PDB file of C-alpha atoms in Angstrom:
ATOM      1  CA  MET A  26      22.700  36.199 -33.207  1.00  0.00           C
ATOM      2  CA  LYS A  27      18.949  36.458 -32.773  1.00  0.00           C
ATOM      3  CA  TYR A  28      18.421  34.037 -35.660  1.00  0.00           C
ATOM      4  CA  LEU A  29      21.059  31.711 -34.202  1.00  0.00           C
ATOM      5  CA  ASN A  30      19.254  31.671 -30.834  1.00  0.00           C
ATOM      6  CA  THR A  31      15.951  31.032 -32.561  1.00  0.00           C
ATOM      7  CA  PHE A  32      17.552  28.186 -34.531  1.00  0.00           C
ATOM      8  CA  VAL A  33      18.993  26.631 -31.339  1.00  0.00           C
ATOM      9  CA  THR A  34      15.591  26.891 -29.585  1.00  0.00           C
ATOM     10  CA  VAL A  35      13.886  25.214 -32.536  1.00  0.00           C
ATOM     11  CA  VAL A  36      16.472  22.443 -32.677  1.00  0.00           C
ATOM     12  CA  ARG A  37      16.122  21.778 -28.926  1.00  0.00           C
ATOM     13  CA  ASN A  38      12.395  21.240 -29.350  1.00  0.00           C
ATOM     14  CA  LYS A  39      11.921  17.650 -30.543  1.00  0.00           C
ATOM     15  CA  ALA A  40       9.422  18.556 -33.246  1.00  0.00           C
ATOM     16  CA  GLY A  41      11.788  21.236 -34.478  1.00  0.00           C
ATOM     17  CA  TYR A  42      14.577  18.680 -34.492  1.00  0.00           C
ATOM     18  CA  PHE A  43      12.684  16.466 -36.931  1.00  0.00           C
ATOM     19  CA  PHE A  44      11.826  19.401 -39.207  1.00  0.00           C
ATOM     20  CA  VAL A  45      15.465  20.466 -39.313  1.00  0.00           C
ATOM     21  CA  VAL A  46      16.596  16.928 -40.182  1.00  0.00           C
ATOM     22  CA  PHE A  47      13.864  16.688 -42.844  1.00  0.00           C
ATOM     23  CA  PHE A  48      14.939  20.056 -44.324  1.00  0.00           C
ATOM     24  CA  ILE A  49      18.611  19.004 -44.414  1.00  0.00           C
ATOM     25  CA  GLY A  50      17.588  15.705 -45.984  1.00  0.00           C
ATOM     26  CA  SER A  51      15.573  17.505 -48.637  1.00  0.00           C
ATOM     27  CA  ILE A  52      18.492  19.826 -49.505  1.00  0.00           C
ATOM     28  CA  PHE A  53      20.779  16.789 -49.733  1.00  0.00           C
ATOM     29  CA  GLY A  54      18.272  15.021 -51.965  1.00  0.00           C
ATOM     30  CA  PHE A  55      18.025  18.062 -54.238  1.00  0.00           C
ATOM     31  CA  ILE A  56      21.788  18.357 -54.571  1.00  0.00           C
ATOM     32  CA  THR A  57      22.345  14.667 -55.288  1.00  0.00           C
ATOM     33  CA  THR A  58      19.605  14.537 -57.921  1.00  0.00           C
ATOM     34  CA  ARG A  59      20.835  17.722 -59.667  1.00  0.00           C
ATOM     35  CA  PHE A  60      24.590  17.391 -59.475  1.00  0.00           C
ATOM     36  CA  SER A  61      25.378  13.764 -58.779  1.00  0.00           C
ATOM     37  CA  TYR A  62      27.368  11.434 -61.098  1.00  0.00           C
ATOM     38  CA  PHE A  63      24.751   8.717 -60.531  1.00  0.00           C
ATOM     39  CA  ASN A  64      21.324   8.754 -62.122  1.00  0.00           C
ATOM     40  CA  PHE A  65      18.397   8.518 -59.762  1.00  0.00           C
ATOM     41  CA  GLU A  66      15.005   7.241 -60.733  1.00  0.00           C
ATOM     42  CA  LYS A  67      12.509  10.023 -60.569  1.00  0.00           C
ATOM     43  CA  ASP A  68       9.523   7.724 -60.344  1.00  0.00           C
ATOM     44  CA  ILE A  69       8.100   7.142 -56.920  1.00  0.00           C
ATOM     45  CA  ASN A  70       7.157   3.582 -56.076  1.00  0.00           C
ATOM     46  CA  ILE A  71       4.138   3.952 -53.769  1.00  0.00           C
ATOM     47  CA  ILE A  72       4.719   0.632 -52.013  1.00  0.00           C
ATOM     48  CA  ASP A  73       8.389   1.383 -51.347  1.00  0.00           C
ATOM     49  CA  PHE A  74       7.539   4.885 -50.184  1.00  0.00           C
ATOM     50  CA  THR A  75       4.819   3.610 -47.837  1.00  0.00           C
ATOM     51  CA  THR A  76       7.210   0.945 -46.480  1.00  0.00           C
ATOM     52  CA  LEU A  77       9.804   3.634 -45.874  1.00  0.00           C
ATOM     53  CA  VAL A  78       7.363   5.883 -44.027  1.00  0.00           C
ATOM     54  CA  VAL A  79       5.929   3.059 -41.892  1.00  0.00           C
ATOM     55  CA  SER A  80       9.401   1.684 -41.059  1.00  0.00           C
ATOM     56  CA  THR A  81      10.557   5.147 -40.039  1.00  0.00           C
ATOM     57  CA  VAL A  82       7.540   5.745 -37.816  1.00  0.00           C
ATOM     58  CA  VAL A  83       7.819   2.319 -36.190  1.00  0.00           C
ATOM     59  CA  GLY A  84      11.556   2.790 -35.693  1.00  0.00           C
ATOM     60  CA  ILE A  85      11.075   6.159 -33.993  1.00  0.00           C
ATOM     61  CA  TYR A  86       8.272   4.797 -31.799  1.00  0.00           C
ATOM     62  CA  ILE A  87      10.317   1.802 -30.667  1.00  0.00           C
ATOM     63  CA  ALA A  88      13.377   3.947 -30.007  1.00  0.00           C
ATOM     64  CA  THR A  89      11.469   6.452 -27.875  1.00  0.00           C
ATOM     65  CA  SER A  90       9.260   4.006 -25.937  1.00  0.00           C
ATOM     66  CA  VAL A  91      11.978   1.400 -25.363  1.00  0.00           C
ATOM     67  CA  GLN A  92      14.434   4.106 -24.384  1.00  0.00           C
ATOM     68  CA  LYS A  93      11.948   5.526 -21.905  1.00  0.00           C
ATOM     69  CA  SER A  94      11.188   2.090 -20.457  1.00  0.00           C
ATOM     70  CA  VAL A  95      14.897   1.338 -19.977  1.00  0.00           C
ATOM     71  CA  ALA A  96      15.468   4.715 -18.308  1.00  0.00           C
ATOM     72  CA  VAL A  97      12.535   4.184 -15.924  1.00  0.00           C
ATOM     73  CA  GLN A  98      13.713   0.684 -15.013  1.00  0.00           C
ATOM     74  CA  LYS A  99      17.233   1.930 -14.351  1.00  0.00           C
ATOM     75  CA  SER A 100      16.038   4.728 -12.069  1.00  0.00           C
ATOM     76  CA  GLU A 101      13.829   2.271 -10.109  1.00  0.00           C
ATOM     77  CA  LYS A 102      16.749  -0.118  -9.642  1.00  0.00           C
ATOM     78  CA  ASP A 103      19.025   2.738  -8.565  1.00  0.00           C
ATOM     79  CA  LEU A 104      16.423   3.845  -6.011  1.00  0.00           C
ATOM     80  CA  ILE A 105      16.075   0.333  -4.566  1.00  0.00           C
ATOM     81  CA  ILE A 106      19.832  -0.248  -4.440  1.00  0.00           C
ATOM     82  CA  GLY A 107      20.217   3.130  -2.732  1.00  0.00           C
ATOM     83  CA  GLU A 108      17.784   1.998  -0.025  1.00  0.00           C
ATOM     84  CA  ILE A 109      19.685  -1.278   0.394  1.00  0.00           C
ATOM     85  CA  ASN A 110      22.935   0.615   0.810  1.00  0.00           C
ATOM     86  CA  GLN A 111      21.344   2.763   3.529  1.00  0.00           C
ATOM     87  CA  ILE A 112      20.327  -0.420   5.364  1.00  0.00           C
ATOM     88  CA  LYS A 113      23.885  -1.738   5.004  1.00  0.00           C
ATOM     89  CA  ILE A 114      25.286   1.461   6.507  1.00  0.00           C
ATOM     90  CA  SER A 115      22.898   1.273   9.481  1.00  0.00           C
ATOM     91  CA  LEU A 116      23.759  -2.387  10.049  1.00  0.00           C
ATOM     92  CA  ASN A 117      27.475  -1.615   9.907  1.00  0.00           C
ATOM     93  CA  THR A 118      26.977   0.927  12.697  1.00  0.00           C
ATOM     94  CA  ILE A 119      25.521  -1.741  14.983  1.00  0.00           C
ATOM     95  CA  SER A 120      28.089  -4.305  13.839  1.00  0.00           C
ATOM     96  CA  ASN A 121      30.921  -1.932  14.782  1.00  0.00           C
ATOM     97  CA  SER A 122      29.281  -1.318  18.146  1.00  0.00           C
ATOM     98  CA  VAL A 123      29.153  -5.091  18.726  1.00  0.00           C
ATOM     99  CA  VAL A 124      32.855  -5.414  17.929  1.00  0.00           C
ATOM    100  CA  GLN A 125      33.597  -2.600  20.392  1.00  0.00           C
ATOM    101  CA  ASN A 126      31.032  -4.044  22.877  1.00  0.00           C
ATOM    102  CA  ASN A 127      29.495  -0.590  23.110  1.00  0.00           C
ATOM    103  CA  LEU A 128      25.724  -0.928  22.696  1.00  0.00           C
ATOM    104  CA  PRO A 129      23.541   1.615  24.476  1.00  0.00           C
ATOM    105  CA  PHE A 130      20.251  -0.207  25.151  1.00  0.00           C
ATOM    106  CA  ASN A 131      17.628   2.291  23.952  1.00  0.00           C
ATOM    107  CA  ASP A 132      19.733   3.517  21.039  1.00  0.00           C
ATOM    108  CA  THR A 133      20.339  -0.044  19.821  1.00  0.00           C
ATOM    109  CA  LEU A 134      16.633  -0.925  20.037  1.00  0.00           C
ATOM    110  CA  PHE A 135      15.706   2.138  18.021  1.00  0.00           C
ATOM    111  CA  LYS A 136      18.341   1.435  15.362  1.00  0.00           C
ATOM    112  CA  PHE A 137      17.054  -2.112  14.951  1.00  0.00           C
ATOM    113  CA  LYS A 138      13.518  -0.818  14.610  1.00  0.00           C
ATOM    114  CA  ILE A 139      14.575   1.613  11.868  1.00  0.00           C
ATOM    115  CA  ILE A 140      16.499  -1.107  10.024  1.00  0.00           C
ATOM    116  CA  ILE A 141      13.713  -3.675  10.143  1.00  0.00           C
ATOM    117  CA  THR A 142      10.984  -1.206   9.150  1.00  0.00           C
ATOM    118  CA  SER A 143      13.259  -0.112   6.283  1.00  0.00           C
ATOM    119  CA  ILE A 144      13.418  -3.726   5.116  1.00  0.00           C
ATOM    120  CA  TYR A 145       9.605  -3.916   5.146  1.00  0.00           C
ATOM    121  CA  ASP A 146       9.497  -0.652   3.154  1.00  0.00           C
ATOM    122  CA  LEU A 147      12.017  -2.120   0.718  1.00  0.00           C
ATOM    123  CA  GLN A 148       9.719  -5.082   0.190  1.00  0.00           C
ATOM    124  CA  GLN A 149       6.855  -2.739  -0.692  1.00  0.00           C
ATOM    125  CA  LEU A 150       9.108  -0.755  -3.020  1.00  0.00           C
ATOM    126  CA  THR A 151      10.207  -3.815  -4.992  1.00  0.00           C
ATOM    127  CA  LEU A 152       6.596  -4.960  -5.342  1.00  0.00           C
ATOM    128  CA  ALA A 153       5.611  -1.516  -6.603  1.00  0.00           C
ATOM    129  CA  CYS A 154       8.392  -1.707  -9.200  1.00  0.00           C
ATOM    130  CA  ASN A 155       7.386  -5.261 -10.210  1.00  0.00           C
ATOM    131  CA  ILE A 156      10.765  -6.639  -9.182  1.00  0.00           C
ATOM    132  CA  ASN A 157      10.282 -10.076  -7.660  1.00  0.00           C
ATOM    133  CA  VAL A 158      12.929 -10.507  -4.974  1.00  0.00           C
ATOM    134  CA  SER A 159      10.603 -11.463  -2.108  1.00  0.00           C
ATOM    135  CA  GLU A 160      12.594 -14.563  -1.242  1.00  0.00           C
ATOM    136  CA  GLN A 161      15.859 -12.641  -1.002  1.00  0.00           C
ATOM    137  CA  ILE A 162      14.282  -9.843   1.038  1.00  0.00           C
ATOM    138  CA  ASN A 163      12.724 -12.352   3.438  1.00  0.00           C
ATOM    139  CA  GLU A 164      16.177 -13.881   3.993  1.00  0.00           C
ATOM    140  CA  VAL A 165      17.544 -10.436   4.824  1.00  0.00           C
ATOM    141  CA  LYS A 166      14.606  -9.655   7.106  1.00  0.00           C
ATOM    142  CA  ASN A 167      14.792 -12.953   8.996  1.00  0.00           C
ATOM    143  CA  LYS A 168      18.523 -12.592   9.549  1.00  0.00           C
ATOM    144  CA  ALA A 169      18.139  -9.020  10.831  1.00  0.00           C
ATOM    145  CA  ILE A 170      15.380 -10.130  13.212  1.00  0.00           C
ATOM    146  CA  GLU A 171      17.553 -13.013  14.413  1.00  0.00           C
ATOM    147  CA  ILE A 172      20.395 -10.638  15.265  1.00  0.00           C
ATOM    148  CA  LYS A 173      18.023  -8.235  16.999  1.00  0.00           C
ATOM    149  CA  GLN A 174      16.507 -11.023  19.096  1.00  0.00           C
ATOM    150  CA  LEU A 175      19.951 -12.324  20.061  1.00  0.00           C
ATOM    151  CA  ILE A 176      21.257  -8.954  21.185  1.00  0.00           C
ATOM    152  CA  THR A 177      18.124  -7.562  22.860  1.00  0.00           C
ATOM    153  CA  ASN A 178      17.519 -10.725  24.863  1.00  0.00           C
ATOM    154  CA  ILE A 179      20.463  -9.641  27.009  1.00  0.00           C
ATOM    155  CA  SER A 180      19.615  -7.265  29.847  1.00  0.00           C
ATOM    156  CA  PRO A 181      21.588  -4.025  29.911  1.00  0.00           C
ATOM    157  CA  ASN A 182      24.116  -3.167  32.565  1.00  0.00           C
ATOM    158  CA  THR A 183      22.228  -1.388  35.346  1.00  0.00           C
ATOM    159  CA  GLU A 184      24.784   1.403  35.720  1.00  0.00           C
ATOM    160  CA  ASN A 185      25.468   2.457  32.152  1.00  0.00           C
ATOM    161  CA  GLN A 186      22.431   0.899  30.383  1.00  0.00           C
ATOM    162  CA  LYS A 187      24.687  -0.780  27.842  1.00  0.00           C
ATOM    163  CA  ILE A 188      24.261  -4.306  26.525  1.00  0.00           C
ATOM    164  CA  ASP A 189      27.266  -6.525  27.186  1.00  0.00           C
ATOM    165  CA  VAL A 190      27.572  -8.786  24.126  1.00  0.00           C
ATOM    166  CA  SER A 191      30.965 -10.278  24.968  1.00  0.00           C
ATOM    167  CA  SER A 192      29.418 -13.745  25.376  1.00  0.00           C
ATOM    168  CA  ILE A 193      27.745 -13.630  21.962  1.00  0.00           C
ATOM    169  CA  GLN A 194      30.194 -11.540  19.954  1.00  0.00           C
ATOM    170  CA  ASN A 195      31.366 -14.396  17.732  1.00  0.00           C
ATOM    171  CA  ARG A 196      27.810 -15.461  16.979  1.00  0.00           C
ATOM    172  CA  CYS A 197      26.859 -11.850  16.209  1.00  0.00           C
ATOM    173  CA  ASN A 198      29.812 -11.405  13.861  1.00  0.00           C
ATOM    174  CA  ILE A 199      28.837 -14.543  11.939  1.00  0.00           C
ATOM    175  CA  LEU A 200      25.237 -13.365  11.663  1.00  0.00           C
ATOM    176  CA  PHE A 201      26.269  -9.898  10.500  1.00  0.00           C
ATOM    177  CA  SER A 202      28.543 -11.464   7.924  1.00  0.00           C
ATOM    178  CA  ASP A 203      25.659 -13.661   6.663  1.00  0.00           C
ATOM    179  CA  LEU A 204      23.398 -10.633   6.548  1.00  0.00           C
ATOM    180  CA  THR A 205      25.884  -8.613   4.508  1.00  0.00           C
ATOM    181  CA  LEU A 206      26.148 -11.500   2.067  1.00  0.00           C
ATOM    182  CA  ASN A 207      22.342 -11.680   1.803  1.00  0.00           C
ATOM    183  CA  LEU A 208      22.209  -7.963   1.039  1.00  0.00           C
ATOM    184  CA  LEU A 209      24.823  -8.301  -1.686  1.00  0.00           C
ATOM    185  CA  LYS A 210      22.919 -11.244  -3.207  1.00  0.00           C
ATOM    186  CA  LEU A 211      19.809  -9.078  -3.155  1.00  0.00           C
ATOM    187  CA  ILE A 212      21.608  -6.333  -5.080  1.00  0.00           C
ATOM    188  CA  ILE A 213      22.830  -8.885  -7.623  1.00  0.00           C
ATOM    189  CA  HIS A 214      19.289 -10.211  -8.125  1.00  0.00           C
ATOM    190  CA  ILE A 215      17.922  -6.717  -8.589  1.00  0.00           C
ATOM    191  CA  ASN A 216      20.587  -5.898 -11.161  1.00  0.00           C
ATOM    192  CA  LYS A 217      19.503  -8.908 -13.211  1.00  0.00           C
ATOM    193  CA  TYR A 218      16.156  -7.232 -13.901  1.00  0.00           C
TER     194      TYR A 218
ATOM    195  CA  MET B   9     -16.098  -6.294  22.561  1.00  0.00           C
ATOM    196  CA  GLU B  10     -12.498  -5.095  22.302  1.00  0.00           C
ATOM    197  CA  ARG B  11     -10.489  -3.153  24.799  1.00  0.00           C
ATOM    198  CA  ILE B  12      -7.525  -1.325  23.366  1.00  0.00           C
ATOM    199  CA  TYR B  13      -4.242  -0.597  25.091  1.00  0.00           C
ATOM    200  CA  ASN B  14      -1.453   1.352  23.411  1.00  0.00           C
ATOM    201  CA  ILE B  15       1.871   0.575  25.091  1.00  0.00           C
ATOM    202  CA  ALA B  16       3.726   3.589  23.656  1.00  0.00           C
ATOM    203  CA  GLU B  17       1.019   6.062  24.663  1.00  0.00           C
ATOM    204  CA  SER B  18      -0.113   4.630  27.987  1.00  0.00           C
ATOM    205  CA  PHE B  19       3.029   2.993  29.408  1.00  0.00           C
ATOM    206  CA  SER B  20       6.207   4.119  27.673  1.00  0.00           C
ATOM    207  CA  ALA B  21       7.504   4.976  24.202  1.00  0.00           C
ATOM    208  CA  THR B  22      10.829   3.463  25.300  1.00  0.00           C
ATOM    209  CA  PRO B  23       9.997   0.081  26.839  1.00  0.00           C
ATOM    210  CA  GLY B  24      12.912  -1.366  28.780  1.00  0.00           C
ATOM    211  CA  ALA B  25      14.396  -4.786  29.322  1.00  0.00           C
ATOM    212  CA  ARG B  26      13.228  -7.773  31.379  1.00  0.00           C
ATOM    213  CA  TYR B  27      13.380  -6.988  35.087  1.00  0.00           C
ATOM    214  CA  ARG B  28      12.877  -3.884  37.211  1.00  0.00           C
ATOM    215  CA  THR B  29      16.542  -4.165  38.187  1.00  0.00           C
ATOM    216  CA  ASP B  30      17.467  -3.692  34.517  1.00  0.00           C
ATOM    217  CA  GLY B  31      16.028  -0.203  34.432  1.00  0.00           C
ATOM    218  CA  LYS B  32      12.873   1.803  33.874  1.00  0.00           C
ATOM    219  CA  PHE B  33       9.770   0.545  32.027  1.00  0.00           C
ATOM    220  CA  SER B  34      10.809  -3.092  32.243  1.00  0.00           C
ATOM    221  CA  GLY B  35       8.681  -6.049  31.192  1.00  0.00           C
ATOM    222  CA  GLU B  36       8.297  -6.978  34.853  1.00  0.00           C
ATOM    223  CA  GLU B  37       7.010  -3.488  35.677  1.00  0.00           C
ATOM    224  CA  PHE B  38       4.608  -3.472  32.712  1.00  0.00           C
ATOM    225  CA  TYR B  39       3.236  -6.873  33.636  1.00  0.00           C
ATOM    226  CA  SER B  40       2.758  -6.226  37.336  1.00  0.00           C
ATOM    227  CA  THR B  41       1.419  -2.640  37.087  1.00  0.00           C
ATOM    228  CA  VAL B  42      -0.676  -2.887  33.915  1.00  0.00           C
ATOM    229  CA  LEU B  43      -1.057  -6.079  31.953  1.00  0.00           C
ATOM    230  CA  LYS B  44      -1.960  -8.636  34.591  1.00  0.00           C
ATOM    231  CA  ASP B  45      -4.901  -6.699  36.027  1.00  0.00           C
ATOM    232  CA  LEU B  46      -6.010  -5.428  32.633  1.00  0.00           C
ATOM    233  CA  PHE B  47      -6.106  -8.909  31.154  1.00  0.00           C
ATOM    234  CA  ALA B  48      -7.887 -10.334  34.221  1.00  0.00           C
ATOM    235  CA  ASP B  49     -10.474  -7.577  33.904  1.00  0.00           C
ATOM    236  CA  CYS B  50     -10.971  -8.319  30.229  1.00  0.00           C
ATOM    237  CA  LEU B  51     -11.472 -11.999  30.973  1.00  0.00           C
ATOM    238  CA  LYS B  52     -14.096 -11.149  33.599  1.00  0.00           C
ATOM    239  CA  SER B  53     -16.025  -8.876  31.247  1.00  0.00           C
ATOM    240  CA  GLY B  54     -15.580 -11.127  28.226  1.00  0.00           C
ATOM    241  CA  ASP B  55     -13.628  -8.507  26.265  1.00  0.00           C
ATOM    242  CA  ILE B  56     -10.774  -9.144  23.889  1.00  0.00           C
ATOM    243  CA  LEU B  57      -7.662  -7.204  24.805  1.00  0.00           C
ATOM    244  CA  LYS B  58      -6.105  -5.530  21.772  1.00  0.00           C
ATOM    245  CA  ILE B  59      -2.582  -4.279  22.356  1.00  0.00           C
ATOM    246  CA  ILE B  60      -1.082  -1.719  20.019  1.00  0.00           C
ATOM    247  CA  LEU B  61       2.656  -2.105  19.644  1.00  0.00           C
ATOM    248  CA  ASP B  62       3.206   0.777  17.199  1.00  0.00           C
ATOM    249  CA  GLY B  63       4.702   4.130  18.096  1.00  0.00           C
ATOM    250  CA  SER B  64       7.472   2.974  20.409  1.00  0.00           C
ATOM    251  CA  HIS B  65      11.199   3.141  19.931  1.00  0.00           C
ATOM    252  CA  GLY B  66      11.350  -0.627  19.708  1.00  0.00           C
ATOM    253  CA  TYR B  67      10.818  -3.693  21.871  1.00  0.00           C
ATOM    254  CA  ALA B  68      13.556  -5.831  23.331  1.00  0.00           C
ATOM    255  CA  THR B  69      13.130  -9.587  23.142  1.00  0.00           C
ATOM    256  CA  SER B  70      13.557  -9.712  26.926  1.00  0.00           C
ATOM    257  CA  PHE B  71      10.664  -7.265  27.464  1.00  0.00           C
ATOM    258  CA  LEU B  72       8.263  -9.210  25.236  1.00  0.00           C
ATOM    259  CA  ASP B  73       9.262 -12.577  26.611  1.00  0.00           C
ATOM    260  CA  GLU B  74       8.920 -11.452  30.230  1.00  0.00           C
ATOM    261  CA  THR B  75       5.596  -9.685  29.694  1.00  0.00           C
ATOM    262  CA  PHE B  76       3.664 -12.069  27.522  1.00  0.00           C
ATOM    263  CA  GLY B  77       5.451 -15.251  28.542  1.00  0.00           C
ATOM    264  CA  ARG B  78       4.500 -14.519  32.137  1.00  0.00           C
ATOM    265  CA  LEU B  79       0.927 -13.708  31.123  1.00  0.00           C
ATOM    266  CA  SER B  80       0.726 -17.102  29.487  1.00  0.00           C
ATOM    267  CA  ARG B  81       2.171 -18.902  32.545  1.00  0.00           C
ATOM    268  CA  ASP B  82      -0.302 -17.159  34.871  1.00  0.00           C
ATOM    269  CA  PHE B  83      -3.453 -17.429  32.763  1.00  0.00           C
ATOM    270  CA  GLY B  84      -2.778 -20.345  30.439  1.00  0.00           C
ATOM    271  CA  VAL B  85      -1.771 -20.507  26.789  1.00  0.00           C
ATOM    272  CA  SER B  86      -5.297 -21.131  25.569  1.00  0.00           C
ATOM    273  CA  GLU B  87      -6.858 -18.213  27.500  1.00  0.00           C
ATOM    274  CA  VAL B  88      -4.192 -15.814  26.354  1.00  0.00           C
ATOM    275  CA  THR B  89      -4.216 -16.784  22.670  1.00  0.00           C
ATOM    276  CA  SER B  90      -8.023 -16.649  22.613  1.00  0.00           C
ATOM    277  CA  ASN B  91      -8.383 -13.264  24.317  1.00  0.00           C
ATOM    278  CA  LEU B  92      -5.367 -11.297  23.176  1.00  0.00           C
ATOM    279  CA  LYS B  93      -4.815  -9.484  19.875  1.00  0.00           C
ATOM    280  CA  PHE B  94      -2.038  -7.261  18.623  1.00  0.00           C
ATOM    281  CA  VAL B  95      -1.665  -4.413  16.192  1.00  0.00           C
ATOM    282  CA  SER B  96       1.860  -3.968  14.856  1.00  0.00           C
ATOM    283  CA  LEU B  97       1.867  -2.217  11.500  1.00  0.00           C
ATOM    284  CA  GLU B  98       5.435  -0.942  11.835  1.00  0.00           C
ATOM    285  CA  GLU B  99       6.983  -4.305  12.744  1.00  0.00           C
ATOM    286  CA  PRO B 100       4.528  -7.040  11.726  1.00  0.00           C
ATOM    287  CA  TYR B 101       6.934  -9.844  12.751  1.00  0.00           C
ATOM    288  CA  LEU B 102       6.474  -8.895  16.425  1.00  0.00           C
ATOM    289  CA  VAL B 103       3.020 -10.520  16.528  1.00  0.00           C
ATOM    290  CA  ASP B 104       4.342 -13.962  15.575  1.00  0.00           C
ATOM    291  CA  GLU B 105       7.293 -13.488  17.907  1.00  0.00           C
ATOM    292  CA  ILE B 106       5.024 -12.709  20.863  1.00  0.00           C
ATOM    293  CA  PHE B 107       2.722 -15.670  20.215  1.00  0.00           C
ATOM    294  CA  GLU B 108       5.819 -17.863  20.099  1.00  0.00           C
ATOM    295  CA  TYR B 109       6.778 -16.639  23.584  1.00  0.00           C
ATOM    296  CA  ILE B 110       3.213 -17.286  24.737  1.00  0.00           C
ATOM    297  CA  ARG B 111       3.243 -20.847  23.389  1.00  0.00           C
ATOM    298  CA  ASN B 112       6.746 -21.599  24.650  1.00  0.00           C
ATOM    299  CA  SER B 113       6.179 -20.142  28.121  1.00  0.00           C
ATOM    300  CA  SER B 114       4.968 -23.458  29.561  1.00  0.00           C
ATOM    301  CA  LYS B 115       8.352 -25.024  28.760  1.00  0.00           C
ATOM    302  CA  LYS B 116      10.112 -22.667  31.194  1.00  0.00           C
TER     303      LYS B 116
END
């Protein structure tokens, strides 16, 4: 059991993994040369051997570095798309409040501030990840600002401090719909990277 | 020389709407109790007034339009644009928005 645990620990370590594969390969080579029906040449061609070694090393290097690069890119995209989805959720909250015509003044202002600063943060994040979607993010930002300006230009009701958007509800719904579409286009662009 | 005024710290972290009748910390209140005299004083002393917009819970369009649009109507577009600066790191678009209200104020 102790030897089994030691073996498992060695195999889990990458260097140990290669030694184990090399050992198994050597045993296989020994068996096939001793007991096989086919005759194997026992001469070693230096050029072929060198080609084999170099090809193997290059293959391993490409597999590990490319694999790592793909994994990093995927995690960056997932992070960015996660942020976009958070923005979508926050926008949906305001959109629902518009439909219900239930917009507390201070609360709505604060939510818009959070959303728009999140869009600016998203812009910084995509630049840091070398994903060029500035145009798409600017479209999202401008649309969000347009909605905010439309809604917060209306004075709140003096008694309950709520913004009455009944006169602009249709316009707001169209803008929110455009904004949702822009966000989805942004996600599609990011996925193309 | 610059004179700095932080709206969130010195006036309110929750600026209101346009008029006093709309509620507390309105644009009308900010203009008449703070901005008008402050800007006039800066003009007299030759200082540039730098207004910090960061740190609040957000600015309504009506607040900004009432405050800075009125400033522009009372003092002139040229005087205001030459002697007023803004810091808005959290919402950079606000600076352009405010200058648009300043420039468009004469059309009202």
